[in-house]
Backbone as a ProteinNet text record, in pm:
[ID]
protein_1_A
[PRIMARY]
XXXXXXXXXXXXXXXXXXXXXXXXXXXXXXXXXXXXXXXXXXXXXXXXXXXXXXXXXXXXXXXXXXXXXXXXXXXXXXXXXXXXXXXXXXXXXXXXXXXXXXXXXXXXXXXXXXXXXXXXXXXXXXXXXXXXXXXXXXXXXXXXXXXXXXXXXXXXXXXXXXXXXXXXXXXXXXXXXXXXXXXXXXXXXXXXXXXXXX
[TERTIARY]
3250.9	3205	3294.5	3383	3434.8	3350.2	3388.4	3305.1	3403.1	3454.7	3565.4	3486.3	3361.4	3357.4	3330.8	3323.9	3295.1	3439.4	3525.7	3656	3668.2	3552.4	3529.1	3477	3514.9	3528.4	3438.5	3355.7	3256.7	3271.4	3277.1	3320.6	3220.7	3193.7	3118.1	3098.6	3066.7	3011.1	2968.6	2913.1	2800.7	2836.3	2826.6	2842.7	2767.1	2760.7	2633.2	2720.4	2710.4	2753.6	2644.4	2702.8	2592.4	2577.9	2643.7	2653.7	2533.3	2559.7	2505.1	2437.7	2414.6	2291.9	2414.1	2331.7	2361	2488.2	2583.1	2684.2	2737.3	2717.4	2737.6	2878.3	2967.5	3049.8	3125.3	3134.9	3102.1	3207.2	3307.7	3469.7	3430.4	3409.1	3438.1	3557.9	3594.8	3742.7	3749.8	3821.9	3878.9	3995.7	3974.3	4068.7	4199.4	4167.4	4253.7	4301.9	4407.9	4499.7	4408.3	4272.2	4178.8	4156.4	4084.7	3951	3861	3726	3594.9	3523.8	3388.5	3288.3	3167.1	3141.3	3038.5	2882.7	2822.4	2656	2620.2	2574.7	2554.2	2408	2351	2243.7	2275.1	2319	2297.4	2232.2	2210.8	2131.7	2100.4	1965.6	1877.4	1698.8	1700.5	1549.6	1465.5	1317.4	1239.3	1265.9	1278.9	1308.8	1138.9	1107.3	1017.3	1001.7	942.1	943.8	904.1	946	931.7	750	692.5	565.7	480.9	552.5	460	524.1	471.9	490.5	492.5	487.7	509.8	374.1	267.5	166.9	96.9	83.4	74	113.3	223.5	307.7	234.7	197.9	120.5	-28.5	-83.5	-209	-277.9	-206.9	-276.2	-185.6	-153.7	-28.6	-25.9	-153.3	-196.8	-266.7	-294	-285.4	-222.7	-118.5	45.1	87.6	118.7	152.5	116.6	-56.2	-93.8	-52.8	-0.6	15.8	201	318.6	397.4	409.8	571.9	583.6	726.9	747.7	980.5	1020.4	1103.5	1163.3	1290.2	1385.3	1519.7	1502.4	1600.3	1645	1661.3	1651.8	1664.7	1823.6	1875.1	2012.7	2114.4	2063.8	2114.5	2125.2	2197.1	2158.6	2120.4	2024.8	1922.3	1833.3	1824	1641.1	1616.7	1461.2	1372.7	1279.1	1202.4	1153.9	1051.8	919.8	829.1	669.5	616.9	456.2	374.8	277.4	183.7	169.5	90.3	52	82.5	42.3	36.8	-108.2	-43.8	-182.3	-248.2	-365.2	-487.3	-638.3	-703	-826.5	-968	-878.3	-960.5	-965.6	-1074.2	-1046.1	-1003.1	-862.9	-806.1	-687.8	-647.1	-486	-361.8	-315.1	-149.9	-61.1	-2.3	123.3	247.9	353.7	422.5	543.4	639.1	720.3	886.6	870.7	987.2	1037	1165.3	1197	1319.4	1299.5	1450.6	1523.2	1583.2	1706.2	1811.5	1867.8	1940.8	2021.2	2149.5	2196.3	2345.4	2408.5	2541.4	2626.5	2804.1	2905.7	2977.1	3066.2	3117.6	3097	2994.7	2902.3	2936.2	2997.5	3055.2	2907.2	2795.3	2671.3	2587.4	2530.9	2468.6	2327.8	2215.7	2067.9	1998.3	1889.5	1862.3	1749	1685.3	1604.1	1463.2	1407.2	1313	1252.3	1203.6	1155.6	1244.3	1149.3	1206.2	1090.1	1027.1	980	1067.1	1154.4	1260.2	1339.5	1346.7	1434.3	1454.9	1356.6	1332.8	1410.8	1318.3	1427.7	1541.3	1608.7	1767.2	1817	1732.7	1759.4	1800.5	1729.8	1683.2	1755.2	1859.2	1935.2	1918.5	1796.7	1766.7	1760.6	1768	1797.9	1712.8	1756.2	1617	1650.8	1538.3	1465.4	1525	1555	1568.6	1436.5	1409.6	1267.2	1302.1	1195.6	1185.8	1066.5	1053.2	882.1	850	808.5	738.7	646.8	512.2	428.7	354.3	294.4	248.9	305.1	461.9	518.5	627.5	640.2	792.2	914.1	992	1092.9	1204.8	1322.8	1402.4	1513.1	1638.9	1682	1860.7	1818.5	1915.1	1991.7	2102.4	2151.2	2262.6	2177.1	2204.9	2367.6	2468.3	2557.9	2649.5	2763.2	2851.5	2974.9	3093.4	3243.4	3298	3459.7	3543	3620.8	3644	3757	3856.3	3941.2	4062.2	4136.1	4220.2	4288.7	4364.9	4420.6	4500.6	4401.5	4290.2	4179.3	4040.6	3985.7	3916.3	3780.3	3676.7	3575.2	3485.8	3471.3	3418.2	3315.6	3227.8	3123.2	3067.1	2967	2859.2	2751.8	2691.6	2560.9	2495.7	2447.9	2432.2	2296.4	2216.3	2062.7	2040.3	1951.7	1929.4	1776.2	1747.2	1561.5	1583.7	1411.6	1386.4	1485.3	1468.8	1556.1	1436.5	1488.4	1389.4	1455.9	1380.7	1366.5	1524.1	1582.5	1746.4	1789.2	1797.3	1916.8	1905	1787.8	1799.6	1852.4	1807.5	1892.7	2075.2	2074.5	2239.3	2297.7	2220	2284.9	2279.4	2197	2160.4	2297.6	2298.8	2454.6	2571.9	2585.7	2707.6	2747.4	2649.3	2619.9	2693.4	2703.4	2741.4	2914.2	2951.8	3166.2	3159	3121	3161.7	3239.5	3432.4	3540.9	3544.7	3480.8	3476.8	3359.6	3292.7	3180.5	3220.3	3321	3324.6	3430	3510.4	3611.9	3529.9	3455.8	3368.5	3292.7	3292	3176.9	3314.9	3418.2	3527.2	3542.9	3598.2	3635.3	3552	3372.7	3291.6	3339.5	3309.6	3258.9	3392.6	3557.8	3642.9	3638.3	3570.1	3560	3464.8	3358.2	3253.6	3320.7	3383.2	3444.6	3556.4	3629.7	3739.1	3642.9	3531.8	3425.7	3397.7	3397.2	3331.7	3368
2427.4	2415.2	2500.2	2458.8	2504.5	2516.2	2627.6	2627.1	2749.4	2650.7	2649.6	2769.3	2807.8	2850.3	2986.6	3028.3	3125.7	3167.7	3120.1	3086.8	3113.8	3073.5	3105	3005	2989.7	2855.8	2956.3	2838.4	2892.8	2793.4	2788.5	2655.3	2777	2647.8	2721.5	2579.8	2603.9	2530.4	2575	2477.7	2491.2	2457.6	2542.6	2460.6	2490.2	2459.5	2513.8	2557	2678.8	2725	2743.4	2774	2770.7	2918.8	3021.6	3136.3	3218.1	3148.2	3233.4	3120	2991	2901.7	2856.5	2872.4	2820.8	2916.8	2871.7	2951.9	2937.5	3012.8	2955.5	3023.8	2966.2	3031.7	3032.7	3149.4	3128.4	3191.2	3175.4	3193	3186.1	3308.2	3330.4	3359.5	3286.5	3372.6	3281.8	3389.1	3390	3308.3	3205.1	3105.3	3148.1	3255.1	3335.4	3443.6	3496.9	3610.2	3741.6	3736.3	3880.4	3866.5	3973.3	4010.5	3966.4	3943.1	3915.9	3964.8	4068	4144.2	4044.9	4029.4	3880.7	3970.1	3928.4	3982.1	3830.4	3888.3	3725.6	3738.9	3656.2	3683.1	3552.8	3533.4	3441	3470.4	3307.6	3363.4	3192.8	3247.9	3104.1	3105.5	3062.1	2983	2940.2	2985.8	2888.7	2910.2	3037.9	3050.8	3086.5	2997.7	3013.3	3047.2	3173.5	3177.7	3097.1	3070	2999.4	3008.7	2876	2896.1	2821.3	2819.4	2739.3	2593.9	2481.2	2367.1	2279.1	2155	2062.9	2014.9	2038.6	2029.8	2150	2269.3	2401.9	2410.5	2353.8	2373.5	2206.5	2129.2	1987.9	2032.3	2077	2078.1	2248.3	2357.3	2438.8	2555	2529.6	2569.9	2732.6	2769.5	2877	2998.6	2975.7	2997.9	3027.4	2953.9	2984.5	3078.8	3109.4	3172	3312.8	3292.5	3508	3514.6	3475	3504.4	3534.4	3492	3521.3	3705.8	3725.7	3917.1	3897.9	3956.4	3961.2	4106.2	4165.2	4285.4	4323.9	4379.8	4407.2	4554.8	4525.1	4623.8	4734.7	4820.5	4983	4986.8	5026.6	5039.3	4945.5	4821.6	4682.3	4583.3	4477.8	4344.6	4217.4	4310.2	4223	4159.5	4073.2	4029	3957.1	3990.6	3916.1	3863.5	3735.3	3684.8	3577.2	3642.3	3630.2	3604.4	3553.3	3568.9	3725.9	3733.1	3883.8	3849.4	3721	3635.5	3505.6	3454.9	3280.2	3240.6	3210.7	3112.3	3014.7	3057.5	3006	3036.4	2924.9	2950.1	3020.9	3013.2	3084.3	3228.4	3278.1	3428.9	3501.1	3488.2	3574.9	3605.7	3730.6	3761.2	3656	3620.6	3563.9	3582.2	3666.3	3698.6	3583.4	3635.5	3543.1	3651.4	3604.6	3679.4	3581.4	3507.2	3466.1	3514.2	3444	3483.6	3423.7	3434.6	3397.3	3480.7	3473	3584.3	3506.3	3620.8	3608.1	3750.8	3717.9	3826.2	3765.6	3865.6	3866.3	3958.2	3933.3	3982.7	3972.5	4055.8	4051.8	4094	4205.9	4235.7	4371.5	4420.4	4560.8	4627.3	4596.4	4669.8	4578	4590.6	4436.6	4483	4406.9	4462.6	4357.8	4336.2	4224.1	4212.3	4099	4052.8	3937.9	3940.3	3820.6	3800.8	3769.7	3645.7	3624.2	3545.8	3508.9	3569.5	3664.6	3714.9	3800.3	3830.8	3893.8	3818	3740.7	3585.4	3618.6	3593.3	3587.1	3726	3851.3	3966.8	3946.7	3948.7	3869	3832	3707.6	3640.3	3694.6	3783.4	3838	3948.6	4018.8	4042.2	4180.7	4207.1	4347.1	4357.5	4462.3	4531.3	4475	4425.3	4426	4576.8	4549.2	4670.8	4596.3	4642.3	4595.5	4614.4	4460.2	4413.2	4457.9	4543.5	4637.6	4553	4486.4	4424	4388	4229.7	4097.7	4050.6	4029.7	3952.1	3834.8	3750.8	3648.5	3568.7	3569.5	3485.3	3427.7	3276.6	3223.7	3321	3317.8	3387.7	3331.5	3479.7	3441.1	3534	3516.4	3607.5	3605.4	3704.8	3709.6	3797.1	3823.9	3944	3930.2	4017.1	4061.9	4151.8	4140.8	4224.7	4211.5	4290.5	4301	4319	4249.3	4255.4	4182.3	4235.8	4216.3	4108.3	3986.8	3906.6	3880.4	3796.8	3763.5	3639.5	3580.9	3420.8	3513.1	3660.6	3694.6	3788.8	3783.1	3888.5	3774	3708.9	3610.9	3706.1	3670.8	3735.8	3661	3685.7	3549.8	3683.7	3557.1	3612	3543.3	3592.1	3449	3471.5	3413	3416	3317.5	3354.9	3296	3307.9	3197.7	3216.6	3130.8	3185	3118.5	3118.6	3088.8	3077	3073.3	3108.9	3102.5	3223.5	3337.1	3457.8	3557	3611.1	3698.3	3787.4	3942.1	4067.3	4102.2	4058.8	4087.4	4042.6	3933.4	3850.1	3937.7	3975.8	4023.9	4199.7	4297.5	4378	4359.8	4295.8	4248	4244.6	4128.7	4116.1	4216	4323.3	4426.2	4529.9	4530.9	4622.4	4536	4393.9	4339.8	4348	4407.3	4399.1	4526.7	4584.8	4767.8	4772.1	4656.3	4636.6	4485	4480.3	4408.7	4280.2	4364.1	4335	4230.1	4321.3	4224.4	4124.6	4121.9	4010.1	3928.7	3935.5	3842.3	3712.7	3786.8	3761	3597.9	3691.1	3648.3	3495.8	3484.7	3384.6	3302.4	3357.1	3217.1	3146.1	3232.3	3164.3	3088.4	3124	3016.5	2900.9	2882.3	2750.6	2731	2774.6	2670.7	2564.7	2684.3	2613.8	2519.7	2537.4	2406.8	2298.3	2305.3	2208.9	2113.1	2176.9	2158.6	2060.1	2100.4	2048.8	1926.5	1921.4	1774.3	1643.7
-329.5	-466.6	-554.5	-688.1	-754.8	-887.6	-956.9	-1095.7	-1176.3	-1257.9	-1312.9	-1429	-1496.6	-1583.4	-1542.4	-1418.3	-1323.8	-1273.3	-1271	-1206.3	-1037.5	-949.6	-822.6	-752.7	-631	-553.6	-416.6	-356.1	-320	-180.6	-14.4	70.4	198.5	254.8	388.8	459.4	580.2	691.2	801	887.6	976.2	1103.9	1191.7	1344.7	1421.2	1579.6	1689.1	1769	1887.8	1988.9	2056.8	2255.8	2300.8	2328.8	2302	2249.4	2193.4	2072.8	1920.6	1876	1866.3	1804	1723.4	1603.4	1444.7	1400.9	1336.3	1273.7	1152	994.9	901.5	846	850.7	787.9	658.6	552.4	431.3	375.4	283.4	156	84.6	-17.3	-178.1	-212.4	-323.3	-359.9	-524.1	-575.5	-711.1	-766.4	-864.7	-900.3	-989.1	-1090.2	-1155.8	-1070.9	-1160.9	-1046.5	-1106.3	-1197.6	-1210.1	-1117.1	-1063	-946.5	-1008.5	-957.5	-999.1	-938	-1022.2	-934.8	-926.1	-809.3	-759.9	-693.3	-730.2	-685.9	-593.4	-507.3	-405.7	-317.8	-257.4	-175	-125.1	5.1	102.9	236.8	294.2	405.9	424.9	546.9	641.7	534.7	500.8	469.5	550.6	590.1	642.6	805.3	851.5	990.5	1023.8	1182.1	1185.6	1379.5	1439.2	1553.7	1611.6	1774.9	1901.1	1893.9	1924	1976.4	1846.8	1738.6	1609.1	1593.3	1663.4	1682.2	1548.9	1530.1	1425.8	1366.2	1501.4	1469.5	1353.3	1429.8	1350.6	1225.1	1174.7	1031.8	980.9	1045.4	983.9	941.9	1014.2	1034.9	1046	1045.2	1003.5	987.1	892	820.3	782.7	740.1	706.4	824.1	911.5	1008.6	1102.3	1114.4	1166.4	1093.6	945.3	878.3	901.2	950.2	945	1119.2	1154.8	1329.5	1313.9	1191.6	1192.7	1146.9	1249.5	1180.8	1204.8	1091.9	1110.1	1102.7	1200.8	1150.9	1162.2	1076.3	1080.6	1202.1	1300.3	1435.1	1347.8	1322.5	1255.9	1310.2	1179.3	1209.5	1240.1	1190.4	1249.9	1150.7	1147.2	1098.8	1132.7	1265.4	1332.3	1291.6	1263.6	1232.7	1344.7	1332.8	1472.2	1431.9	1443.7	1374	1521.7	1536.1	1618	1572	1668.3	1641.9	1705.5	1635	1681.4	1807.2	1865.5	1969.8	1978.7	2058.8	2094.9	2031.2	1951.5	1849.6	1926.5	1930	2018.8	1973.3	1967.9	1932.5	2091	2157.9	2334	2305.2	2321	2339.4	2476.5	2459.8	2591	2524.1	2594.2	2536.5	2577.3	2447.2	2492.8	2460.4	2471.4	2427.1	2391.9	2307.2	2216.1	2309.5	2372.7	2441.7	2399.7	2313	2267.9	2098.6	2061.6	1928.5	1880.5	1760.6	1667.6	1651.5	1611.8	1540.5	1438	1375	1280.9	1219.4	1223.1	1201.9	1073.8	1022.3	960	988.7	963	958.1	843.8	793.2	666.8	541.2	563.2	435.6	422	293	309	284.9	187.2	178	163.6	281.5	297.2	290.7	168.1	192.5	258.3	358.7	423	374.9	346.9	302	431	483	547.5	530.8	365.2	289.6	180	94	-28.4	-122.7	-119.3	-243.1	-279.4	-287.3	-367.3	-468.2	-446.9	-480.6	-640.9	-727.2	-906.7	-908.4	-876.6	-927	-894.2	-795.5	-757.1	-889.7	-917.5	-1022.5	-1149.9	-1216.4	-1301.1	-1269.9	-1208	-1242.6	-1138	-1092	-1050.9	-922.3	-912.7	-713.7	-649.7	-558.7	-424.5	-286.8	-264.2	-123.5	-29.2	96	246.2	272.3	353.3	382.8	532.9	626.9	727	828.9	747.8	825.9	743.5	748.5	678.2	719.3	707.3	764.6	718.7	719.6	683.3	578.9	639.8	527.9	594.9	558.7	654.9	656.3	712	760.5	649.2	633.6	604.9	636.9	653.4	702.9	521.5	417.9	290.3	309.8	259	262.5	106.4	41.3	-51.1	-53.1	-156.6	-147.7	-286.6	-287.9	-414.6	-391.7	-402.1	-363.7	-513.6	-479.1	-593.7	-501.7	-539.3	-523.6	-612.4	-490.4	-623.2	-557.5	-588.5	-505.7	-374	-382.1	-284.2	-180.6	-235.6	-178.8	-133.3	-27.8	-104.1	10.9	-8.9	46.7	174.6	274.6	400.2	490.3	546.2	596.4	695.8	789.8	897.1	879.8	884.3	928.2	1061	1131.2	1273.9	1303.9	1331.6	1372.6	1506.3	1627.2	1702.3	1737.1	1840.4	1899.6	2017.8	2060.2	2203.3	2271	2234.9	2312.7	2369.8	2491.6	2527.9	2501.6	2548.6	2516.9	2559.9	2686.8	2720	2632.6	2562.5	2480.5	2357.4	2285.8	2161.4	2211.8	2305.6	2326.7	2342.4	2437.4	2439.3	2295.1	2192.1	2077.3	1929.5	1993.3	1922.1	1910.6	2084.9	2129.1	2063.7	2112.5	2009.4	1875.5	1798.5	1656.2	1670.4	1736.2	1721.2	1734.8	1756.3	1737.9	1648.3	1513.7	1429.2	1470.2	1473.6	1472.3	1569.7	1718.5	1829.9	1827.9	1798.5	1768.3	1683.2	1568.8	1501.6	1587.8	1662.8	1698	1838.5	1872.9	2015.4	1948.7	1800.3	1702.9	1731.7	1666.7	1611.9	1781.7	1903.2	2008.4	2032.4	2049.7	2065	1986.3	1853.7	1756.7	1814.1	1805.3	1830.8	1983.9	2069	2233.6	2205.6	2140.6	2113.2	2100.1	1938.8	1885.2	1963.3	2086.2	2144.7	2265.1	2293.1	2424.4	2393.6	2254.6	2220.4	2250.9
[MASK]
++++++++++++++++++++++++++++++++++++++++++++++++++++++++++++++++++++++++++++++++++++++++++++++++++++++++++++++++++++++++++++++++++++++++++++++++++++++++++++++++++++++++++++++++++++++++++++++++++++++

């Protein structure tokens, strides 16, 4: 997307690995030879943990909703995005032992967001909080931030969401999150080996 009155060109796309899930990868950059200081919030919409079926989101929508809880890994740009339990009307314990995730790379001050009630202030021009724990509200995984581009400087980022991970996979990807450089590196070889598999 170009927008000439902005003078900033805006291009991303989407692929799957069997890796990392979902992979979005996202170029800002500047059409004039100024820099441009850019305020941005991107991200996944509408992420919803393992265990809330088609039925659940058809038919009892609200309900599903108070059994969802999201929290950013402390120190991370983890998000995890799970149920309290296994939604069940039986009284016995069931545990919800799966999860989503969603994480980013590329963000020099990145605030994370997992919902969208932040969204209007965004808008409106004003700071948002890093959301720490969300509950009863669909998932989202934003990340708020602020960089200067320019046509010789251009600004790129991922965002990557997957499901169905247990307690190893989201540790593992907790530790990967902790070498950037090499994780980003580990995203591109996937999506190109995907792409090459096909």
């Amino acid at each position: 997307e170009t927008n000439l009155d902005l003078g900033l060109r805006f291009s991303w796309s989407i692929c799957s690995c069997a890796p990392f899930g979902l992979v979005r990868s996202c170029r800002l950059e500047a059409l004039g030879d100024r820099p441009v200081r850019v305020r941005y919030l991107d991200g996944w919409h509408q992420l919803i943990a393992p265990g809330i079926t088609t039925a659940h989101t058809n038919n009892i929508s609200f309900l599903a909703l108070a059994y969802l809880r999201h929290d950013l890994q402390p120190g991370s740009q983890l998000g995890i995005f799970t149920l309290n339990a296994a939604i069940s009307d039986r009284p016995y314990a069931a545990e919800s032992l799966r999860a989503a995730a969603a994480w980013s790379l590329g963000h020099r001050r990145p605030t994370v967001l997992l919902s969208t009630l932040q969204l209007d202030a965004f808008r409106r021009g004003q700071r948002v909080q890093a959301e720490r724990e969300v509950r009863g509200e669909y998932g989202a995984y934003l990340v708020a931030d602020e960089v200067r581009v320019s046509a010789r400087r251009p600004h790129s980022w991922l965002t990557v969401a997957d499901t169905w991970l247990d307690h190893a996979a989201l540790v593992d990807l907790d530790a990967r999150l902790r070498a950037p450089a090499r994780l980003w590196r580990e995203v591109k070889s996937a999506v190109t080996a995907n792409t090459e598999n096909v």
